[in-house]
Tab-separated table of C-alpha atoms in Angstrom:
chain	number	residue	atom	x	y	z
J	1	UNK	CA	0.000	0.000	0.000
J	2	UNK	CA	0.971	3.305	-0.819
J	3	UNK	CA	0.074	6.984	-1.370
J	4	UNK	CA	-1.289	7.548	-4.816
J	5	UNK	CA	0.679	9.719	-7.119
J	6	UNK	CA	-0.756	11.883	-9.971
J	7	UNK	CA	0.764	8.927	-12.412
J	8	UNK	CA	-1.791	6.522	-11.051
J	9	UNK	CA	-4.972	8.901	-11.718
J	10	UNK	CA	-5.695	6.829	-15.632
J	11	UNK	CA	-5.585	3.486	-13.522
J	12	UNK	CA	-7.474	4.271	-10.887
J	13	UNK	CA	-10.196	6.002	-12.760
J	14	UNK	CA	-9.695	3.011	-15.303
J	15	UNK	CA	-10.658	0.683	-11.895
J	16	UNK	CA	-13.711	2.881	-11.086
J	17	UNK	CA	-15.220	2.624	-14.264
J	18	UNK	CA	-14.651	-1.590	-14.241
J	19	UNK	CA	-18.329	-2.357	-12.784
J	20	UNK	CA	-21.882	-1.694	-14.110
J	21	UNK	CA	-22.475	1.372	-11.583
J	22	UNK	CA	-18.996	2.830	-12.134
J	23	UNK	CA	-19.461	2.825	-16.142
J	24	UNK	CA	-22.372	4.842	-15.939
J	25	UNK	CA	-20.543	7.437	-13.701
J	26	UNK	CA	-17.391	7.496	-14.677
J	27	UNK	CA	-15.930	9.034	-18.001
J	28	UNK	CA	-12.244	8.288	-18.183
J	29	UNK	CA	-11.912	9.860	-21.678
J	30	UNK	CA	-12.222	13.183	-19.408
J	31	UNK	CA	-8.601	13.139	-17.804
J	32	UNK	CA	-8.648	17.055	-16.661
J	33	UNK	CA	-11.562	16.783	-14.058
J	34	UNK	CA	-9.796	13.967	-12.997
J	35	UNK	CA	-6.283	15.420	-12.502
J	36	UNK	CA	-8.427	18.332	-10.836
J	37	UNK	CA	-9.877	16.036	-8.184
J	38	UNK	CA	-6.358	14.270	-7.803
J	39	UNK	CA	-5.165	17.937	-6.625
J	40	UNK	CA	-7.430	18.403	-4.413
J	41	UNK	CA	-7.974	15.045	-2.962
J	42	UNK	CA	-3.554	14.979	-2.610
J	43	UNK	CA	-3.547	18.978	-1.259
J	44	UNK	CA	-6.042	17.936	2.031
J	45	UNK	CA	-4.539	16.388	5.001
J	46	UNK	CA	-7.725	14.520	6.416
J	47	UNK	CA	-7.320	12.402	2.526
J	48	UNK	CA	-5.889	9.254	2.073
J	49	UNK	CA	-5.969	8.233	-1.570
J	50	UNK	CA	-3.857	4.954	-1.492
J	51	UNK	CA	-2.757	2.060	-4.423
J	52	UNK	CA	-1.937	-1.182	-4.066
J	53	UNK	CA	0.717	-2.466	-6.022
J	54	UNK	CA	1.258	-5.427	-7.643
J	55	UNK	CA	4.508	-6.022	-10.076
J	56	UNK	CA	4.810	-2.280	-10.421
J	57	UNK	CA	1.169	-1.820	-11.669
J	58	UNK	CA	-1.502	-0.065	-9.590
J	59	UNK	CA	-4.688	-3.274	-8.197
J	60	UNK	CA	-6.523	-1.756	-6.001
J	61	UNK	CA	-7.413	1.665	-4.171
J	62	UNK	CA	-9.415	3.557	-1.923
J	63	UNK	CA	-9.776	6.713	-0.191
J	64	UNK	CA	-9.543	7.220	3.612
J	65	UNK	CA	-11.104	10.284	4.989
J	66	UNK	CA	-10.803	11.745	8.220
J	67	UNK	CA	-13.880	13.679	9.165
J	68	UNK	CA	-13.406	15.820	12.159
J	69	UNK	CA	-16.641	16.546	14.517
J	70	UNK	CA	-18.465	17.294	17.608
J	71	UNK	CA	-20.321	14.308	18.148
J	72	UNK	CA	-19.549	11.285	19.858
J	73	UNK	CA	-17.476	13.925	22.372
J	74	UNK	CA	-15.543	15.774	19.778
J	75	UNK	CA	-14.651	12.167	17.982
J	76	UNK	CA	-13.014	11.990	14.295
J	77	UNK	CA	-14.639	9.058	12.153
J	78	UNK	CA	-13.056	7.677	9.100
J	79	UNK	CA	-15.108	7.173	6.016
J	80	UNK	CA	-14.093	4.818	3.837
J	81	UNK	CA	-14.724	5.476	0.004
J	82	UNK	CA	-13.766	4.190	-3.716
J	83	UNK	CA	-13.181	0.961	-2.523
J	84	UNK	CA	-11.869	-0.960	-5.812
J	85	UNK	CA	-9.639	-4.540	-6.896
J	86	UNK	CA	-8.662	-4.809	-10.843
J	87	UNK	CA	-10.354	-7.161	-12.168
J	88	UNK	CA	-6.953	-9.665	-12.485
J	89	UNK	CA	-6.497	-9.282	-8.715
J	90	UNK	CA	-9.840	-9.857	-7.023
J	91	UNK	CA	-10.206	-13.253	-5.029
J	92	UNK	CA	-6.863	-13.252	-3.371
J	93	UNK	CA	-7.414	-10.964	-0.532
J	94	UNK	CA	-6.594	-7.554	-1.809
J	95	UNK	CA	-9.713	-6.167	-0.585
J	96	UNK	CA	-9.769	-7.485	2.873
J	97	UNK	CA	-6.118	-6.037	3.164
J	98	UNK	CA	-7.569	-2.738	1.592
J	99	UNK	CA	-9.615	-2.258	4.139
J	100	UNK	CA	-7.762	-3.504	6.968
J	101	UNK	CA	-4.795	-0.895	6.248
J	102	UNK	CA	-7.865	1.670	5.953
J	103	UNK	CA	-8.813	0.312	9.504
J	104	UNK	CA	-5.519	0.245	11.187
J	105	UNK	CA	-4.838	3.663	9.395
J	106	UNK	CA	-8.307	5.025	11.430
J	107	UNK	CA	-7.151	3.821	14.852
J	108	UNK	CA	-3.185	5.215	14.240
J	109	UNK	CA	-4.876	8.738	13.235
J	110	UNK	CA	-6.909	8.129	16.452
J	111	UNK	CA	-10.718	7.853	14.859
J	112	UNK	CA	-12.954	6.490	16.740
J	113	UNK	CA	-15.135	4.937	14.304
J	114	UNK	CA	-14.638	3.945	10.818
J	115	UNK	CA	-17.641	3.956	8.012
J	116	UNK	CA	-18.932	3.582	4.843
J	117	UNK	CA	-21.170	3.366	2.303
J	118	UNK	CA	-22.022	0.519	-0.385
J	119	UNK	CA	-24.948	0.842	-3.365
J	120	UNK	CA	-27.690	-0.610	-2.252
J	121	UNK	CA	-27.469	-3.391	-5.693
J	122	UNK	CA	-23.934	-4.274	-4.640
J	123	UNK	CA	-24.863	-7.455	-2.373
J	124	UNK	CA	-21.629	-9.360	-2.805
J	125	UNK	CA	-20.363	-6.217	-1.298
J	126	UNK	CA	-22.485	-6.307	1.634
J	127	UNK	CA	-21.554	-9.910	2.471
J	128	UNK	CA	-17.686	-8.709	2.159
J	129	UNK	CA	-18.089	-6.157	4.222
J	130	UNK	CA	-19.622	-7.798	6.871
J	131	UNK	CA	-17.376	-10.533	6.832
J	132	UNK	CA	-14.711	-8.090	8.486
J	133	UNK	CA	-17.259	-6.759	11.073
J	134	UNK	CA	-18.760	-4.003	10.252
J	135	UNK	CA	-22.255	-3.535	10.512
J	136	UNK	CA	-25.204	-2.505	8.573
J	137	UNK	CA	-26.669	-0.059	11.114
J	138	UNK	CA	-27.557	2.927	9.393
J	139	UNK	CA	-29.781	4.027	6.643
J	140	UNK	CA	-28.307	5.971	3.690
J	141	UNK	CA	-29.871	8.845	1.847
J	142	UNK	CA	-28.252	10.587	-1.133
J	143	UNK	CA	-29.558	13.219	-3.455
J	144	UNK	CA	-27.571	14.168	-6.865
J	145	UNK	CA	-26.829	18.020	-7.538
């Protein structure tokens, strides 16, 4: 696992786009609002945009972001986002170890609780998930702008 460099932004985006949800969203054609979000996302402390590697070539990613707040007695949650394994790695644990650096990463940058979010069609998902403990106790609402 490491931090993601502006190199990696084509493979990344190339990974979100490799499902039927992400196809629909994504437009990989469009590298500048890409490289603009990779600028951002890199500039801001509280953002962990990290690649797994694999013979040199980028297999997996997700962001880690530390969200600061007043509840749970001034508490900072982690929210875990973008979760993705190329299609040529998934099966051999890449995800679990995703998430598990994106857990251990929470407790060293002292969150107390880690979250996220999975599309409600993406059952598979829901099984992984819980598989490393983490609980479907909250309803999700969403509106596009």
């Amino acid at each position: 696992m490491r931090r993601a460099t502006a190199d990696d932004v084509p493979a990344l985006v190339s990974m979100l786009a490799d499902d039927p949800l992400g196809a629909q969203r994504e437009s990989p054609d469009e590298t500048a609002v890409y490289r603009e979000a990779f600028d951002r996302i890199d500039a801001d402390p509280h953002q962990h945009l990290v690649v797994a590697e694999r013979d040199g070539h980028p297999v997996g990613t997700l962001q880690l972001t530390l969200i600061p707040g007043l509840s749970r007695r001034g508490s900072t949650r982690a929210l875990i986002e973008g979760v993705r394994v190329h299609a040529d790695a998934r099966g051999d644990g890449l995800g679990s170890r995703l998430i598990q650096w994106a857990i251990e990463e929470a407790r060293r940058q002292d969150c107390t609780l880690v979250q996220l979010t999975s599309d409600a069609t993406r059952i598979e998902a829901h099984r992984f998930y819980e598989r490393l403990g983490f609980e479907a106790s909250h309803l999700g609402f969403k509106m596009q702008l």
